[in-house]
Amino acid sequence: AIALTSGQVDAVNNTFLGNTAGEGSAMYGASGTATHRNNIIMTNNAGDGSAAAIFDAGLVFTSEGYNLYYDNITSDSNRGADFTSKYGQDPLLVAWTEDGDCSNDNVQHTLGSPATNAGDPLILDPDGGLSDIGAFGGPGALPRDLDNDGVDHLTDCDDYDANVYP
C-alpha cells in the first residue's frame, strides 16, 4: 500500500492485493500529488466500512485511469468512477490467496485476463504493444513465461501453448 502525507507519488503498473487499513487500504494521500495508472486494486479492505481502497483526503491526482478494481471489501475509490478504468472484472491472476504467504502467489495474468493489453495507450510494454494493467505491464515489465516452456513471452511463438516455441 502507498501512504503519502505530502509530495509526489507515481503509482504506475502496480498490483495492490489484500491490504487492510482504516481508509485508503491500497493508496491514501493526506496531501500532495499523485499519478495513478495501470494498477490492479483487488481484495483490499478499508476497515471501517466507510472508506475506500483509494482515498484522497487531500491528494491531487495529476493523472489517473486505466486501473482495474476487483472485489475490494469497501468502495473502490472515494473519487468515483473514471471512464477508462475497469470495475468488477476479475483480473484472472495465475495464483493468489489471502493467506499472507507470498511464496505461493503468482500475480501474472492468465489467458483471457481483462488486464492484458488494456493499459494506458501512452505506456507500452517492452515488446512495443499496449501495456498490461498491473505489475507485469509497462516499460519495466519483467519477461514472463505463461506456458512454462522455458521461453519468455517476448520471444515465444505462442506463450499459451507449451508445445509451440522457437
Short mmCIF file of N, CA and C in Angstrom, two decimals:
data_model
loop_
_atom_site.label_atom_id
_atom_site.label_comp_id
_atom_site.label_asym_id
_atom_site.label_seq_id
_atom_site.Cartn_x
_atom_site.Cartn_y
_atom_site.Cartn_z
N ALA A 1 0.83 -1.18 0.00
CA ALA A 1 0.00 0.00 0.00
C ALA A 1 0.88 1.25 0.00
N ILE A 2 0.31 2.34 -0.47
CA ILE A 2 1.03 3.62 -0.51
C ILE A 2 0.31 4.60 0.40
N ALA A 3 1.05 5.24 1.29
CA ALA A 3 0.52 6.31 2.13
C ALA A 3 1.40 7.53 1.93
N LEU A 4 0.78 8.64 1.57
CA LEU A 4 1.53 9.86 1.27
C LEU A 4 1.01 10.99 2.14
N THR A 5 1.91 11.63 2.88
CA THR A 5 1.49 12.78 3.69
C THR A 5 1.74 14.08 2.95
N SER A 6 2.72 14.11 2.05
CA SER A 6 2.95 15.26 1.19
C SER A 6 3.93 14.83 0.11
N GLY A 7 4.06 15.66 -0.93
CA GLY A 7 4.98 15.35 -2.01
C GLY A 7 4.28 14.76 -3.21
N GLN A 8 5.03 13.95 -3.98
CA GLN A 8 4.54 13.37 -5.22
C GLN A 8 4.75 11.87 -5.17
N VAL A 9 3.75 11.11 -5.63
CA VAL A 9 3.89 9.66 -5.78
C VAL A 9 3.39 9.27 -7.16
N ASP A 10 4.13 8.37 -7.79
CA ASP A 10 3.72 7.85 -9.09
C ASP A 10 3.43 6.37 -8.93
N ALA A 11 2.16 6.02 -8.89
CA ALA A 11 1.73 4.63 -8.79
C ALA A 11 1.32 4.19 -10.19
N VAL A 12 2.24 3.55 -10.89
CA VAL A 12 2.01 3.12 -12.27
C VAL A 12 2.45 1.66 -12.38
N ASN A 13 1.56 0.82 -12.91
CA ASN A 13 1.81 -0.61 -13.10
C ASN A 13 2.18 -1.31 -11.80
N ASN A 14 1.27 -1.24 -10.84
CA ASN A 14 1.41 -1.95 -9.58
C ASN A 14 0.23 -2.90 -9.41
N THR A 15 0.39 -3.84 -8.51
CA THR A 15 -0.70 -4.74 -8.15
C THR A 15 -0.88 -4.64 -6.64
N PHE A 16 -2.00 -4.07 -6.20
CA PHE A 16 -2.31 -3.90 -4.78
C PHE A 16 -3.30 -4.99 -4.38
N LEU A 17 -2.86 -5.96 -3.58
CA LEU A 17 -3.69 -7.10 -3.21
C LEU A 17 -3.78 -7.28 -1.70
N GLY A 18 -4.99 -7.42 -1.19
CA GLY A 18 -5.23 -7.85 0.18
C GLY A 18 -4.70 -6.95 1.27
N ASN A 19 -4.64 -5.66 1.05
CA ASN A 19 -4.20 -4.73 2.09
C ASN A 19 -5.38 -4.34 2.97
N THR A 20 -5.11 -4.02 4.23
CA THR A 20 -6.14 -3.56 5.15
C THR A 20 -5.65 -2.28 5.83
N ALA A 21 -6.51 -1.27 5.90
CA ALA A 21 -6.19 -0.02 6.58
C ALA A 21 -7.49 0.67 6.94
N GLY A 22 -7.42 1.66 7.81
CA GLY A 22 -8.61 2.40 8.21
C GLY A 22 -9.30 3.06 7.03
N GLU A 23 -8.52 3.61 6.11
CA GLU A 23 -9.02 4.17 4.87
C GLU A 23 -7.85 4.19 3.89
N GLY A 24 -8.15 4.04 2.63
CA GLY A 24 -7.08 4.01 1.64
C GLY A 24 -6.21 2.78 1.78
N SER A 25 -6.80 1.61 1.81
CA SER A 25 -6.03 0.39 2.04
C SER A 25 -5.03 0.10 0.92
N ALA A 26 -5.26 0.57 -0.29
CA ALA A 26 -4.29 0.41 -1.36
C ALA A 26 -3.46 1.69 -1.52
N MET A 27 -4.13 2.85 -1.43
CA MET A 27 -3.44 4.12 -1.61
C MET A 27 -4.18 5.20 -0.83
N TYR A 28 -3.44 5.95 -0.02
CA TYR A 28 -4.02 7.02 0.78
C TYR A 28 -3.13 8.25 0.65
N GLY A 29 -3.74 9.40 0.48
CA GLY A 29 -2.96 10.62 0.42
C GLY A 29 -3.58 11.72 1.26
N ALA A 30 -2.82 12.25 2.20
CA ALA A 30 -3.29 13.37 3.02
C ALA A 30 -3.13 14.68 2.26
N SER A 31 -2.03 14.80 1.52
CA SER A 31 -1.81 15.96 0.66
C SER A 31 -0.73 15.58 -0.34
N GLY A 32 -0.54 16.39 -1.34
CA GLY A 32 0.45 16.12 -2.36
C GLY A 32 -0.22 15.81 -3.69
N THR A 33 0.58 15.29 -4.62
CA THR A 33 0.07 14.96 -5.94
C THR A 33 0.41 13.51 -6.27
N ALA A 34 -0.40 12.92 -7.16
CA ALA A 34 -0.19 11.51 -7.49
C ALA A 34 -0.56 11.20 -8.93
N THR A 35 0.13 10.22 -9.47
CA THR A 35 -0.23 9.58 -10.71
C THR A 35 -0.73 8.20 -10.34
N HIS A 36 -1.87 7.80 -10.88
CA HIS A 36 -2.48 6.50 -10.54
C HIS A 36 -2.99 5.88 -11.83
N ARG A 37 -2.12 5.07 -12.51
CA ARG A 37 -2.45 4.50 -13.81
C ARG A 37 -1.98 3.05 -13.89
N ASN A 38 -2.76 2.24 -14.61
CA ASN A 38 -2.39 0.86 -14.93
C ASN A 38 -2.21 -0.03 -13.69
N ASN A 39 -2.96 0.19 -12.65
CA ASN A 39 -2.83 -0.59 -11.42
C ASN A 39 -3.98 -1.58 -11.26
N ILE A 40 -3.69 -2.75 -10.68
CA ILE A 40 -4.73 -3.67 -10.24
C ILE A 40 -4.94 -3.42 -8.75
N ILE A 41 -6.19 -3.17 -8.35
CA ILE A 41 -6.55 -2.92 -6.96
C ILE A 41 -7.59 -3.98 -6.61
N MET A 42 -7.18 -5.01 -5.84
CA MET A 42 -8.03 -6.18 -5.65
C MET A 42 -8.03 -6.65 -4.20
N THR A 43 -9.18 -7.00 -3.69
CA THR A 43 -9.43 -7.56 -2.35
C THR A 43 -8.79 -6.75 -1.23
N ASN A 44 -8.82 -5.44 -1.35
CA ASN A 44 -8.34 -4.58 -0.28
C ASN A 44 -9.49 -4.26 0.65
N ASN A 45 -9.19 -4.08 1.93
CA ASN A 45 -10.21 -3.82 2.94
C ASN A 45 -9.91 -2.51 3.65
N ALA A 46 -10.80 -1.55 3.48
CA ALA A 46 -10.59 -0.24 4.09
C ALA A 46 -11.19 -0.16 5.49
N GLY A 47 -11.26 -1.26 6.17
CA GLY A 47 -11.51 -1.30 7.60
C GLY A 47 -12.87 -0.87 8.10
N ASP A 48 -13.11 0.40 8.22
CA ASP A 48 -14.30 0.87 8.93
C ASP A 48 -15.58 0.83 8.09
N GLY A 49 -15.49 0.41 6.84
CA GLY A 49 -16.68 0.28 6.01
C GLY A 49 -17.10 1.56 5.31
N SER A 50 -16.52 2.69 5.68
CA SER A 50 -16.92 3.93 5.04
C SER A 50 -15.85 4.48 4.13
N ALA A 51 -14.66 3.91 4.20
CA ALA A 51 -13.55 4.42 3.40
C ALA A 51 -13.44 3.65 2.10
N ALA A 52 -12.35 3.82 1.40
CA ALA A 52 -12.18 3.22 0.09
C ALA A 52 -10.78 2.67 -0.06
N ALA A 53 -10.60 1.80 -1.05
CA ALA A 53 -9.27 1.27 -1.34
C ALA A 53 -8.33 2.39 -1.78
N ILE A 54 -8.85 3.35 -2.56
CA ILE A 54 -8.08 4.54 -2.95
C ILE A 54 -8.79 5.73 -2.32
N PHE A 55 -8.09 6.45 -1.44
CA PHE A 55 -8.71 7.53 -0.69
C PHE A 55 -7.84 8.77 -0.79
N ASP A 56 -8.43 9.86 -1.23
CA ASP A 56 -7.65 11.08 -1.49
C ASP A 56 -8.03 12.22 -0.55
N ALA A 57 -7.80 12.05 0.73
CA ALA A 57 -8.18 13.08 1.71
C ALA A 57 -7.78 14.47 1.25
N GLY A 58 -6.59 14.64 0.74
CA GLY A 58 -6.15 15.93 0.23
C GLY A 58 -5.23 15.78 -0.95
N LEU A 59 -5.24 14.61 -1.54
CA LEU A 59 -4.35 14.29 -2.65
C LEU A 59 -4.93 14.83 -3.95
N VAL A 60 -4.09 15.40 -4.77
CA VAL A 60 -4.49 15.89 -6.09
C VAL A 60 -3.93 14.92 -7.12
N PHE A 61 -4.82 14.29 -7.89
CA PHE A 61 -4.38 13.36 -8.93
C PHE A 61 -4.07 14.13 -10.20
N THR A 62 -2.82 14.08 -10.62
CA THR A 62 -2.41 14.75 -11.85
C THR A 62 -2.69 13.87 -13.06
N SER A 63 -2.81 12.58 -12.82
CA SER A 63 -3.11 11.64 -13.90
C SER A 63 -3.65 10.36 -13.28
N GLU A 64 -4.79 9.87 -13.78
CA GLU A 64 -5.30 8.59 -13.30
C GLU A 64 -6.14 7.94 -14.38
N GLY A 65 -6.26 6.63 -14.28
CA GLY A 65 -7.07 5.89 -15.23
C GLY A 65 -6.42 4.58 -15.62
N TYR A 66 -7.15 3.80 -16.38
CA TYR A 66 -6.70 2.50 -16.86
C TYR A 66 -6.32 1.58 -15.70
N ASN A 67 -7.08 1.66 -14.61
CA ASN A 67 -6.88 0.78 -13.47
C ASN A 67 -7.95 -0.32 -13.50
N LEU A 68 -7.71 -1.40 -12.78
CA LEU A 68 -8.67 -2.48 -12.69
C LEU A 68 -8.99 -2.71 -11.21
N TYR A 69 -10.25 -2.49 -10.83
CA TYR A 69 -10.72 -2.66 -9.46
C TYR A 69 -11.55 -3.94 -9.38
N TYR A 70 -11.23 -4.80 -8.40
CA TYR A 70 -12.00 -6.03 -8.27
C TYR A 70 -12.07 -6.49 -6.82
N ASP A 71 -13.27 -6.79 -6.37
CA ASP A 71 -13.53 -7.47 -5.10
C ASP A 71 -12.94 -6.76 -3.88
N ASN A 72 -12.92 -5.43 -3.90
CA ASN A 72 -12.49 -4.70 -2.72
C ASN A 72 -13.60 -4.75 -1.69
N ILE A 73 -13.25 -4.86 -0.42
CA ILE A 73 -14.25 -5.10 0.61
C ILE A 73 -15.14 -3.87 0.83
N THR A 74 -14.56 -2.70 0.68
CA THR A 74 -15.36 -1.47 0.71
C THR A 74 -15.29 -0.83 -0.67
N SER A 75 -15.67 0.39 -0.81
CA SER A 75 -15.72 1.00 -2.13
C SER A 75 -14.34 1.04 -2.79
N ASP A 76 -14.35 1.09 -4.11
CA ASP A 76 -13.09 1.12 -4.85
C ASP A 76 -12.34 2.43 -4.63
N SER A 77 -13.05 3.54 -4.71
CA SER A 77 -12.40 4.83 -4.61
C SER A 77 -13.41 5.88 -4.14
N ASN A 78 -12.96 6.81 -3.31
CA ASN A 78 -13.86 7.89 -2.93
C ASN A 78 -13.91 8.96 -4.01
N ARG A 79 -13.17 8.76 -5.10
CA ARG A 79 -13.13 9.72 -6.19
C ARG A 79 -14.23 9.48 -7.21
N GLY A 80 -14.88 8.32 -7.14
CA GLY A 80 -15.88 7.98 -8.15
C GLY A 80 -15.22 7.26 -9.31
N ALA A 81 -16.03 6.79 -10.22
CA ALA A 81 -15.53 6.01 -11.35
C ALA A 81 -14.97 6.91 -12.43
N ASP A 82 -13.94 6.42 -13.12
CA ASP A 82 -13.47 7.12 -14.31
C ASP A 82 -13.71 6.20 -15.51
N PHE A 83 -13.90 6.78 -16.66
CA PHE A 83 -14.37 6.00 -17.81
C PHE A 83 -13.32 5.07 -18.40
N THR A 84 -12.04 5.23 -18.08
CA THR A 84 -11.02 4.37 -18.67
C THR A 84 -10.70 3.15 -17.80
N SER A 85 -11.13 3.14 -16.55
CA SER A 85 -10.83 2.03 -15.66
C SER A 85 -11.88 0.93 -15.76
N LYS A 86 -11.51 -0.25 -15.29
CA LYS A 86 -12.41 -1.41 -15.29
C LYS A 86 -12.85 -1.68 -13.86
N TYR A 87 -14.13 -1.95 -13.69
CA TYR A 87 -14.69 -2.19 -12.35
C TYR A 87 -15.40 -3.54 -12.34
N GLY A 88 -15.10 -4.34 -11.30
CA GLY A 88 -15.81 -5.60 -11.12
C GLY A 88 -15.37 -6.73 -12.03
N GLN A 89 -14.26 -6.58 -12.72
CA GLN A 89 -13.76 -7.65 -13.59
C GLN A 89 -12.59 -8.35 -12.92
N ASP A 90 -12.70 -9.65 -12.75
CA ASP A 90 -11.63 -10.45 -12.17
C ASP A 90 -10.41 -10.36 -13.07
N PRO A 91 -9.22 -9.98 -12.55
CA PRO A 91 -8.03 -9.87 -13.40
C PRO A 91 -7.47 -11.23 -13.83
N LEU A 92 -8.04 -12.32 -13.31
CA LEU A 92 -7.61 -13.67 -13.69
C LEU A 92 -6.10 -13.86 -13.49
N LEU A 93 -5.68 -13.75 -12.25
CA LEU A 93 -4.27 -13.96 -11.91
C LEU A 93 -3.99 -15.46 -11.85
N VAL A 94 -2.75 -15.86 -12.12
CA VAL A 94 -2.38 -17.27 -12.13
C VAL A 94 -2.68 -17.91 -10.78
N ALA A 95 -2.18 -17.32 -9.68
CA ALA A 95 -2.43 -17.88 -8.35
C ALA A 95 -2.23 -16.79 -7.31
N TRP A 96 -3.26 -16.57 -6.50
CA TRP A 96 -3.13 -15.62 -5.41
C TRP A 96 -4.12 -15.98 -4.32
N THR A 97 -3.66 -16.01 -3.08
CA THR A 97 -4.52 -16.26 -1.93
C THR A 97 -4.24 -15.22 -0.87
N GLU A 98 -5.20 -14.99 -0.02
CA GLU A 98 -5.06 -14.01 1.06
C GLU A 98 -4.46 -14.64 2.31
N ASP A 99 -3.58 -15.62 2.17
CA ASP A 99 -3.02 -16.29 3.32
C ASP A 99 -1.78 -15.60 3.88
N GLY A 100 -1.32 -14.50 3.25
CA GLY A 100 -0.15 -13.76 3.72
C GLY A 100 1.17 -14.40 3.34
N ASP A 101 1.15 -15.50 2.60
CA ASP A 101 2.35 -16.20 2.18
C ASP A 101 2.59 -15.90 0.70
N CYS A 102 3.55 -15.05 0.40
CA CYS A 102 3.83 -14.66 -0.99
C CYS A 102 4.46 -15.78 -1.80
N SER A 103 5.02 -16.79 -1.14
CA SER A 103 5.71 -17.86 -1.87
C SER A 103 4.77 -18.71 -2.71
N ASN A 104 3.47 -18.69 -2.42
CA ASN A 104 2.53 -19.48 -3.22
C ASN A 104 1.69 -18.61 -4.15
N ASP A 105 2.13 -17.38 -4.39
CA ASP A 105 1.40 -16.45 -5.25
C ASP A 105 2.12 -16.26 -6.58
N ASN A 106 1.33 -16.09 -7.63
CA ASN A 106 1.84 -15.74 -8.95
C ASN A 106 0.84 -14.75 -9.52
N VAL A 107 1.18 -13.47 -9.55
CA VAL A 107 0.23 -12.43 -9.95
C VAL A 107 0.32 -12.06 -11.43
N GLN A 108 0.87 -12.97 -12.23
CA GLN A 108 0.81 -12.80 -13.68
C GLN A 108 -0.62 -13.06 -14.14
N HIS A 109 -0.98 -12.55 -15.30
CA HIS A 109 -2.31 -12.75 -15.86
C HIS A 109 -2.40 -14.10 -16.56
N THR A 110 -3.56 -14.72 -16.49
CA THR A 110 -3.80 -15.93 -17.27
C THR A 110 -4.40 -15.55 -18.63
N LEU A 111 -4.55 -16.51 -19.49
CA LEU A 111 -5.15 -16.31 -20.80
C LEU A 111 -6.55 -15.73 -20.63
N GLY A 112 -6.84 -14.68 -21.35
CA GLY A 112 -8.16 -14.07 -21.31
C GLY A 112 -8.34 -13.02 -20.23
N SER A 113 -7.28 -12.66 -19.54
CA SER A 113 -7.39 -11.64 -18.49
C SER A 113 -7.80 -10.29 -19.08
N PRO A 114 -8.75 -9.60 -18.44
CA PRO A 114 -9.13 -8.27 -18.92
C PRO A 114 -8.04 -7.22 -18.68
N ALA A 115 -6.97 -7.60 -17.98
CA ALA A 115 -5.86 -6.68 -17.72
C ALA A 115 -4.79 -6.74 -18.81
N THR A 116 -4.85 -7.75 -19.69
CA THR A 116 -3.85 -7.91 -20.74
C THR A 116 -4.09 -6.91 -21.86
N ASN A 117 -3.05 -6.17 -22.21
CA ASN A 117 -3.09 -5.16 -23.28
C ASN A 117 -4.23 -4.15 -23.09
N ALA A 118 -4.55 -3.84 -21.84
CA ALA A 118 -5.66 -2.94 -21.54
C ALA A 118 -5.22 -1.65 -20.86
N GLY A 119 -3.92 -1.43 -20.75
CA GLY A 119 -3.42 -0.25 -20.05
C GLY A 119 -3.46 1.01 -20.88
N ASP A 120 -2.95 2.06 -20.30
CA ASP A 120 -2.87 3.37 -20.94
C ASP A 120 -2.14 3.23 -22.28
N PRO A 121 -2.75 3.69 -23.37
CA PRO A 121 -2.10 3.57 -24.68
C PRO A 121 -0.81 4.37 -24.80
N LEU A 122 -0.54 5.26 -23.87
CA LEU A 122 0.71 6.02 -23.89
C LEU A 122 1.83 5.30 -23.15
N ILE A 123 1.51 4.18 -22.49
CA ILE A 123 2.50 3.39 -21.76
C ILE A 123 2.59 2.04 -22.45
N LEU A 124 3.78 1.69 -22.94
CA LEU A 124 3.93 0.46 -23.72
C LEU A 124 4.70 -0.60 -22.94
N ASP A 125 4.44 -1.86 -23.26
CA ASP A 125 5.21 -2.98 -22.74
C ASP A 125 6.54 -3.06 -23.49
N PRO A 126 7.51 -3.84 -22.99
CA PRO A 126 8.81 -3.94 -23.67
C PRO A 126 8.72 -4.42 -25.13
N ASP A 127 7.66 -5.16 -25.46
CA ASP A 127 7.53 -5.64 -26.84
C ASP A 127 6.93 -4.57 -27.77
N GLY A 128 6.64 -3.37 -27.22
CA GLY A 128 6.10 -2.27 -28.02
C GLY A 128 4.60 -2.26 -28.11
N GLY A 129 3.94 -3.29 -27.55
CA GLY A 129 2.48 -3.35 -27.55
C GLY A 129 1.88 -2.60 -26.39
N LEU A 130 0.56 -2.50 -26.38
CA LEU A 130 -0.12 -1.85 -25.26
C LEU A 130 0.27 -2.50 -23.95
N SER A 131 0.42 -1.70 -22.92
CA SER A 131 0.83 -2.24 -21.62
C SER A 131 -0.31 -3.02 -20.97
N ASP A 132 0.09 -4.02 -20.21
CA ASP A 132 -0.86 -4.72 -19.37
C ASP A 132 -1.11 -3.87 -18.13
N ILE A 133 -2.25 -4.06 -17.51
CA ILE A 133 -2.54 -3.42 -16.23
C ILE A 133 -1.93 -4.29 -15.13
N GLY A 134 -1.26 -3.68 -14.18
CA GLY A 134 -0.67 -4.42 -13.07
C GLY A 134 0.85 -4.47 -13.14
N ALA A 135 1.44 -5.22 -12.21
CA ALA A 135 2.88 -5.24 -12.04
C ALA A 135 3.64 -5.85 -13.21
N PHE A 136 2.99 -6.62 -14.07
CA PHE A 136 3.68 -7.23 -15.19
C PHE A 136 3.45 -6.46 -16.49
N GLY A 137 3.15 -5.18 -16.39
CA GLY A 137 2.95 -4.34 -17.56
C GLY A 137 3.85 -3.12 -17.51
N GLY A 138 3.91 -2.41 -18.61
CA GLY A 138 4.69 -1.18 -18.68
C GLY A 138 6.11 -1.42 -19.15
N PRO A 139 6.87 -0.35 -19.35
CA PRO A 139 8.20 -0.47 -19.94
C PRO A 139 9.18 -1.27 -19.08
N GLY A 140 8.97 -1.33 -17.78
CA GLY A 140 9.87 -2.08 -16.90
C GLY A 140 9.38 -3.48 -16.60
N ALA A 141 8.39 -3.96 -17.35
CA ALA A 141 7.82 -5.27 -17.09
C ALA A 141 8.86 -6.37 -17.24
N LEU A 142 8.81 -7.30 -16.33
CA LEU A 142 9.71 -8.44 -16.39
C LEU A 142 9.22 -9.44 -17.42
N PRO A 143 10.14 -10.10 -18.11
CA PRO A 143 9.69 -11.16 -19.02
C PRO A 143 8.96 -12.25 -18.23
N ARG A 144 7.98 -12.86 -18.83
CA ARG A 144 7.24 -13.92 -18.17
C ARG A 144 7.07 -15.08 -19.12
N ASP A 145 6.81 -16.22 -18.57
CA ASP A 145 6.64 -17.45 -19.35
C ASP A 145 5.34 -18.09 -18.90
N LEU A 146 4.25 -17.73 -19.57
CA LEU A 146 2.93 -18.17 -19.14
C LEU A 146 2.68 -19.66 -19.33
N ASP A 147 3.33 -20.27 -20.32
CA ASP A 147 3.09 -21.70 -20.55
C ASP A 147 4.21 -22.60 -20.01
N ASN A 148 5.18 -22.00 -19.32
CA ASN A 148 6.26 -22.74 -18.66
C ASN A 148 7.05 -23.63 -19.61
N ASP A 149 7.31 -23.14 -20.84
CA ASP A 149 8.11 -23.91 -21.77
C ASP A 149 9.57 -23.46 -21.80
N GLY A 150 9.93 -22.53 -20.91
CA GLY A 150 11.31 -22.05 -20.82
C GLY A 150 11.63 -20.90 -21.75
N VAL A 151 10.63 -20.39 -22.48
CA VAL A 151 10.83 -19.28 -23.40
C VAL A 151 9.92 -18.13 -22.97
N ASP A 152 10.52 -16.94 -22.73
CA ASP A 152 9.70 -15.83 -22.24
C ASP A 152 8.74 -15.33 -23.31
N HIS A 153 7.73 -14.59 -22.85
CA HIS A 153 6.65 -14.15 -23.74
C HIS A 153 7.11 -13.21 -24.85
N LEU A 154 8.27 -12.60 -24.72
CA LEU A 154 8.74 -11.68 -25.75
C LEU A 154 9.25 -12.42 -26.98
N THR A 155 9.70 -13.67 -26.82
CA THR A 155 10.24 -14.42 -27.95
C THR A 155 9.47 -15.70 -28.25
N ASP A 156 8.53 -16.08 -27.39
CA ASP A 156 7.75 -17.30 -27.60
C ASP A 156 6.76 -17.11 -28.75
N CYS A 157 6.63 -18.11 -29.59
CA CYS A 157 5.68 -18.02 -30.72
C CYS A 157 4.23 -18.04 -30.23
N ASP A 158 3.97 -18.79 -29.15
CA ASP A 158 2.63 -18.88 -28.57
C ASP A 158 2.80 -19.16 -27.08
N ASP A 159 2.75 -18.12 -26.28
CA ASP A 159 3.01 -18.28 -24.84
C ASP A 159 1.84 -18.87 -24.08
N TYR A 160 0.83 -19.36 -24.78
CA TYR A 160 -0.27 -20.05 -24.13
C TYR A 160 -0.26 -21.54 -24.48
N ASP A 161 0.76 -21.97 -25.23
CA ASP A 161 0.87 -23.37 -25.62
C ASP A 161 2.32 -23.80 -25.43
N ALA A 162 2.58 -24.69 -24.46
CA ALA A 162 3.93 -25.13 -24.14
C ALA A 162 4.58 -25.94 -25.28
N ASN A 163 3.78 -26.42 -26.22
CA ASN A 163 4.32 -27.19 -27.33
C ASN A 163 4.73 -26.33 -28.52
N VAL A 164 4.51 -25.02 -28.43
CA VAL A 164 4.87 -24.11 -29.52
C VAL A 164 5.88 -23.09 -29.00
N TYR A 165 7.07 -23.13 -29.57
CA TYR A 165 8.14 -22.21 -29.19
C TYR A 165 9.20 -22.21 -30.27
N PRO A 166 10.09 -21.22 -30.30
CA PRO A 166 11.11 -21.16 -31.37
C PRO A 166 12.12 -22.30 -31.22
#
